[in-house]
mmCIF file of C-alpha atoms in Angstrom:
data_model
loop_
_atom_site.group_PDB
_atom_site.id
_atom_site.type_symbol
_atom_site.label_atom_id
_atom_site.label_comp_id
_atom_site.label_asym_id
_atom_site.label_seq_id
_atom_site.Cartn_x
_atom_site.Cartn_y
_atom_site.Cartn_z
ATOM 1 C CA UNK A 32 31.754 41.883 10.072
ATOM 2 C CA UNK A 33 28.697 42.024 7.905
ATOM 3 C CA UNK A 34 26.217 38.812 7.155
ATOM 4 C CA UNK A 35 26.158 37.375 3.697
ATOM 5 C CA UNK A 36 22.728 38.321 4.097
ATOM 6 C CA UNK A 37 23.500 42.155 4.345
ATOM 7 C CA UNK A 38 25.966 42.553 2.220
ATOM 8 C CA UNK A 39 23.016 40.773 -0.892
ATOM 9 C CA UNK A 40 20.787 42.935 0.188
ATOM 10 C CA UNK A 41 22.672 45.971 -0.617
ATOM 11 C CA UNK A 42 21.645 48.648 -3.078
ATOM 12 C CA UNK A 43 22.761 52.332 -4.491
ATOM 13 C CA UNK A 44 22.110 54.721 -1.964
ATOM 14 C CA UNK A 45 23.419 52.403 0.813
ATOM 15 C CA UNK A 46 26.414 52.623 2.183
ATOM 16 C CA UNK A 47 29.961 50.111 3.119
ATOM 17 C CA UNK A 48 32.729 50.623 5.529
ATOM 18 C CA UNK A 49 35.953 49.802 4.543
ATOM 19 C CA UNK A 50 40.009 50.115 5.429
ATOM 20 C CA UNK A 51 41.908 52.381 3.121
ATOM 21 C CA UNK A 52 44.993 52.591 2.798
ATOM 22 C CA UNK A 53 47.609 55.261 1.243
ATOM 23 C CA UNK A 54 50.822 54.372 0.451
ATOM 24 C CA UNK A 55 52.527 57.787 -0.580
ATOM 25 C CA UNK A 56 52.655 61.073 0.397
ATOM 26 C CA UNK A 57 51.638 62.712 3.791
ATOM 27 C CA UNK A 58 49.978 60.863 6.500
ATOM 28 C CA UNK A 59 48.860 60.383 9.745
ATOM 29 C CA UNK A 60 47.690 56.652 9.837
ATOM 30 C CA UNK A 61 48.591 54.093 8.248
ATOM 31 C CA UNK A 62 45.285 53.124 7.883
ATOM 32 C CA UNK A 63 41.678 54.561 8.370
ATOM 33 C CA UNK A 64 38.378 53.032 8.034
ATOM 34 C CA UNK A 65 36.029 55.396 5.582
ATOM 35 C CA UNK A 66 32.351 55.344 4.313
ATOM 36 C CA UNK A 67 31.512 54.487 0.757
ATOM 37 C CA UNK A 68 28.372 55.556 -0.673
ATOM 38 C CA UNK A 69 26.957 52.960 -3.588
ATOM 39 C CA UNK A 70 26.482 53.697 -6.804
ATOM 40 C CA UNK A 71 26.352 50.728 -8.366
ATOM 41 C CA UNK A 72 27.589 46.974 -7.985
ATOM 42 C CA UNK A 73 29.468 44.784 -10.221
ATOM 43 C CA UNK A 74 30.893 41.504 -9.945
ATOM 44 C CA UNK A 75 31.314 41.454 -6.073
ATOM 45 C CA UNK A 76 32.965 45.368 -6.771
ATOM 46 C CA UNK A 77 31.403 48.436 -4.913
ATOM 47 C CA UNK A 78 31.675 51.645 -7.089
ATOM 48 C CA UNK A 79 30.592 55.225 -5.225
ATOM 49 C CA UNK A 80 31.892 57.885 -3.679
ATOM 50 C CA UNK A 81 33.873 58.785 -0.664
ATOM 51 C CA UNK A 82 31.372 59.791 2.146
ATOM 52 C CA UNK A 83 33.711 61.056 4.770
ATOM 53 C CA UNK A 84 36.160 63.511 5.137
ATOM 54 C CA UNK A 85 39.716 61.357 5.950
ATOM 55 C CA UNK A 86 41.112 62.509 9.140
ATOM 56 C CA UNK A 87 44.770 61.632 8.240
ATOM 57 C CA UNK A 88 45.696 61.407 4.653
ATOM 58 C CA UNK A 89 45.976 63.771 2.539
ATOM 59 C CA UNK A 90 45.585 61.868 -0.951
ATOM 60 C CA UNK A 91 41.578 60.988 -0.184
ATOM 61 C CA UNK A 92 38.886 63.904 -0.274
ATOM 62 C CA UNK A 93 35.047 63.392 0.634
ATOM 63 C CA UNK A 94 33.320 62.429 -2.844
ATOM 64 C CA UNK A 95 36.481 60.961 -4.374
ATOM 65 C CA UNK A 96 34.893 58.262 -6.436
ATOM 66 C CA UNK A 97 36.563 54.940 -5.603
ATOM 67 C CA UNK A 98 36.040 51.001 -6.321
ATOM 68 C CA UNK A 99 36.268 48.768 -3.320
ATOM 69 C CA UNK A 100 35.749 44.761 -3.695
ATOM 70 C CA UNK A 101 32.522 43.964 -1.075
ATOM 71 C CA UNK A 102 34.652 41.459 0.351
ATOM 72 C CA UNK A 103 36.494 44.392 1.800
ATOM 73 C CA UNK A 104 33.458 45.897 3.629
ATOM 74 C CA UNK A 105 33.871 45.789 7.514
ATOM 75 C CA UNK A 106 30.290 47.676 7.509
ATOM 76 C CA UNK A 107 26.944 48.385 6.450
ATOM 77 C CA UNK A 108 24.579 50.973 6.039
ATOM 78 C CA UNK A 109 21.386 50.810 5.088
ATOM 79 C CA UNK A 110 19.335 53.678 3.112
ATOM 80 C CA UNK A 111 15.821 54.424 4.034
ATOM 81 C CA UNK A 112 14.099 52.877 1.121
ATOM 82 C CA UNK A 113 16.360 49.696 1.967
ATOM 83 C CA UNK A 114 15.679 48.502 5.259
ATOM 84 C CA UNK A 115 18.495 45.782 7.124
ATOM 85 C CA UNK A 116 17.786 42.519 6.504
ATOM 86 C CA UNK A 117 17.082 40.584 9.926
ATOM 87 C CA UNK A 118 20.620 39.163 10.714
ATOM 88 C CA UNK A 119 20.288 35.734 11.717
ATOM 89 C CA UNK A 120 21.188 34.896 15.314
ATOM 90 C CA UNK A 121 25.268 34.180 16.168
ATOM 91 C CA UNK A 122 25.408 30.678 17.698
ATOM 92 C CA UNK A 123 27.786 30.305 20.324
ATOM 93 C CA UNK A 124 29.885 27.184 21.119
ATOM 94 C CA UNK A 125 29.997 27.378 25.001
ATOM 95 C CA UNK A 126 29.010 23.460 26.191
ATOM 96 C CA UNK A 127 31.680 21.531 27.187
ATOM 97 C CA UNK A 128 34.215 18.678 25.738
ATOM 98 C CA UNK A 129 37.028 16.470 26.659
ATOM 99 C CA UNK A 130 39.000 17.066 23.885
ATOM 100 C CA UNK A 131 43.487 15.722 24.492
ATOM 101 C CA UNK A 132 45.688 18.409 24.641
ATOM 102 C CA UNK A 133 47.284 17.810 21.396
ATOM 103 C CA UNK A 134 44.389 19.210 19.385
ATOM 104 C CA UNK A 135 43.547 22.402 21.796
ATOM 105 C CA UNK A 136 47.249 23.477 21.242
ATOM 106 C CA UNK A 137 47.692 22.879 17.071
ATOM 107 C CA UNK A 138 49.955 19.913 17.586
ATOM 108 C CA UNK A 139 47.260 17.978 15.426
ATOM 109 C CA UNK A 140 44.193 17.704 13.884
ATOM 110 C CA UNK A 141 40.594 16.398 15.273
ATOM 111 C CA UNK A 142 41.411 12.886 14.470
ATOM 112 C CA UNK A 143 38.838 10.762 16.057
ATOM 113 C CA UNK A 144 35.177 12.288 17.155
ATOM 114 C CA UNK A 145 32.620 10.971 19.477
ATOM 115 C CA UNK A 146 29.694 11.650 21.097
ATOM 116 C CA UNK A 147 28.328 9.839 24.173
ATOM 117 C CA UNK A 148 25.634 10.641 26.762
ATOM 118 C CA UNK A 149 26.931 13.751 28.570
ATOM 119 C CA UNK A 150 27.921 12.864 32.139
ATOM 120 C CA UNK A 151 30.184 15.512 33.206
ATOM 121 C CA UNK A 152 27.439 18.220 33.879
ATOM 122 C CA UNK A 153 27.704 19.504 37.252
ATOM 123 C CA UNK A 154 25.362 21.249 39.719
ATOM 124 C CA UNK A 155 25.203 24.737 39.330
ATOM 125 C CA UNK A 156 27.955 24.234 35.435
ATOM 126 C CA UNK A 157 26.738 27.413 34.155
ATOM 127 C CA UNK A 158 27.338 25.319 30.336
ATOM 128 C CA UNK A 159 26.526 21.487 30.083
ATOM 129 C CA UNK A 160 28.859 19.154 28.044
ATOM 130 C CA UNK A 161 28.315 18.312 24.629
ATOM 131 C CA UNK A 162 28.778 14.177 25.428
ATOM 132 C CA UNK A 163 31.729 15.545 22.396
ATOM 133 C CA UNK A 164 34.683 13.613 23.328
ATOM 134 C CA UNK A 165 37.881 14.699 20.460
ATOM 135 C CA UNK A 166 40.821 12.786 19.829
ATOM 136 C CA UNK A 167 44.384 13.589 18.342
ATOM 137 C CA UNK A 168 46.349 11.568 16.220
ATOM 138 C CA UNK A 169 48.153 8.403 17.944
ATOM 139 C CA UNK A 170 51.510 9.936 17.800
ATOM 140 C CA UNK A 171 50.123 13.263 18.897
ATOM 141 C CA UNK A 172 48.574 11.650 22.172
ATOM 142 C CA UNK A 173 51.321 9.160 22.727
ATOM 143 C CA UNK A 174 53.378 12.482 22.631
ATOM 144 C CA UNK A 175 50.631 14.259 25.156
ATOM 145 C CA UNK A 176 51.426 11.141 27.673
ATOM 146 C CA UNK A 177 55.428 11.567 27.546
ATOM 147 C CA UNK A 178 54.766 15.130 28.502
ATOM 148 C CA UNK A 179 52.082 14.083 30.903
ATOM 149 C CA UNK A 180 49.157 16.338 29.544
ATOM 150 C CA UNK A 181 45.854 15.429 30.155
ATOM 151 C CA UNK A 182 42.952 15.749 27.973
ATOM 152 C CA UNK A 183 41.352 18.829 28.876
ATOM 153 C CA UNK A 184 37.226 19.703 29.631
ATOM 154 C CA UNK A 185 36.792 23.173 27.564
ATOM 155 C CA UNK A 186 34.047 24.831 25.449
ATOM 156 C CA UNK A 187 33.639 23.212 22.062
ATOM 157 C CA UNK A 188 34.709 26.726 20.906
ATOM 158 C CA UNK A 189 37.600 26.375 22.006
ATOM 159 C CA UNK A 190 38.368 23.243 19.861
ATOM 160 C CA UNK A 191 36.682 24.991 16.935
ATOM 161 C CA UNK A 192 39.320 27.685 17.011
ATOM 162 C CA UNK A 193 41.699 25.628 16.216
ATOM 163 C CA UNK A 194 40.088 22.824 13.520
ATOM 164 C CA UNK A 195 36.684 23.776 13.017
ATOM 165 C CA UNK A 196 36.543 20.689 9.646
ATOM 166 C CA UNK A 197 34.006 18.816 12.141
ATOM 167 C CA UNK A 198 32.180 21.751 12.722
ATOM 168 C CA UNK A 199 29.097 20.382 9.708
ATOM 169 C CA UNK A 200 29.155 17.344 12.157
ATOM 170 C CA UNK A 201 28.202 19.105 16.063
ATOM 171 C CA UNK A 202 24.563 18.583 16.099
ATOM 172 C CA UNK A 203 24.710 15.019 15.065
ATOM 173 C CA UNK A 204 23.234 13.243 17.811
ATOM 174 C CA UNK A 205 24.853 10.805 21.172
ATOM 175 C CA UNK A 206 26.185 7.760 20.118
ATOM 176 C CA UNK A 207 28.085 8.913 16.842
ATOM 177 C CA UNK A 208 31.666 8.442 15.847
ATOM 178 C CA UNK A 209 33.783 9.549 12.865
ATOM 179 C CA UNK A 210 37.379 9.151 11.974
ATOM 180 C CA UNK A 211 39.407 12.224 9.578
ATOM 181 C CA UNK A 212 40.085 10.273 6.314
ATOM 182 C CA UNK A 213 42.728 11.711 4.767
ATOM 183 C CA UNK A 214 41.640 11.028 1.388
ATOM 184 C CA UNK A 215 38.504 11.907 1.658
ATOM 185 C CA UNK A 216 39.577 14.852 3.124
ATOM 186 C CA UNK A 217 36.199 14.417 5.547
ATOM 187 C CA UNK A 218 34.985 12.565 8.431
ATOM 188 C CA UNK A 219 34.080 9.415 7.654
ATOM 189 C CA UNK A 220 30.617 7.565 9.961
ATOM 190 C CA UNK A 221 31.700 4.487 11.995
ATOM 191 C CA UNK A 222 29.564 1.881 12.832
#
C-alpha cells in the first residue's frame, strides 16, 4: 500500500492504482485494478482519467474520466517533474516475547505489560527477545491453565497482530510495566 508520505506528495500528471468495480452488464472479473491519471485533487478525492484499457468489463474505456477517494489507491506513480518521496524504512517486529496463550489466540486483550532484562536469547537465536513479557486478563489465563496452555515465546509481531493498543509503548525501556485501564482506554505506568 502507499506511504502517507506518497500519497501528499502527489500531483496532476501522476498517477494512482485502484480496484474498480462494475456491477452491471458484461464482465469478466469481478474486479480489476486500473490506472488513474490526476487531474486534480480535492478533499482526499482523485479526479482524472482512465489510463488503461480494462481487460474485462465492458462499461470502462481508457480516458473515461472518473473520481476515486485517495484512500482507495493501492498504488503510485510518480511523473517526471514529481520525483517519489523517499519512503521511510518498514520496521519489523521479529524479537521475541513470552506473551500467555490467551492473548496470541484473541481470547483477550494485552492486559498487563512488562519489560525485564532479556534472558531468553540463545546462541546462534537468529532474533533476541524483547525482555516484553504480555499478560491476559485473570480469567483469560486462569482459563489458559484449565486447558493447560502455556505462555508461548513468539515474535512481538505476532502479538501485534492481534492487539497492537501497546504498540506507542515497545521502545520504552527494561524495567517498565503498564496495566490496560479500561477507562482510560490506555495503558496506564506502574510504579
Amino acid at each position: 500500500m502507499p506511504h502517507p508520505d506518497e500519497l501528499a506528495a502527489l500531483r496532476p500528471g501522476d498517477g494512482i492504482q485502484a480496484i474498480f468495480r462494475q456491477l452491471e452488464g458484461a464482465q469478466t472479473y469481478d474486479a480489476e485494478r486500473m490506472w488513474v491519471l490526476i487531474e486534480r485533487m480535492d478533499d482526499g478525492w482523485v479526479y482524472g482519467k482512465l489510463d488503461n484499457e480494462p481487460v474485462g468489463m465492458d462499461r470502462f474505456k481508457l480516458g473515461d474520466p472518473v473520481v476515486v477517494p485517495l484512500t482507495h489507491a493501492i498504488s503510485t506513480a510518480f511523473s517526471k517533474d514529481n520525483p517519489r518521496p523517499e519512503r521511510p524504512p518498514v520496521r519489523e517486529y521479529w524479537d521475541r516475547c513470552f506473551v500467555d496463550d490467551c492473548v496470541v489466540e484473541g481470547r483477550c486483550h494485552a492486559d498487563y505489560l512488562y519489560r525485564e532484562e532479556p534472558d531468553m536469547t540463545r546462541e546462534g537465536d537468529k532474533y533476541q527477545d524483547s525482555g516484553w513479557r504480555i499478560r491476559g486478563t485473570d480469567e483469560a489465563i486462569a482459563d489458559d491453565k484449565a486447558r493447560s496452555l502455556d505462555p508461548v515465546y513468539i515474535a512481538l509481531g505476532k502479538v501485534l497482530n492481534q492487539d497492537d493498543r501497546w504498540l506507542h509503548l515497545i521502545d520504552r525501556e527494561i524495567g517498565v510495566a503498564f496495566q490496560w485501564d479500561r477507562e482510560a482506554q490506555d495503558y496506564i505506568e506502574l510504579e
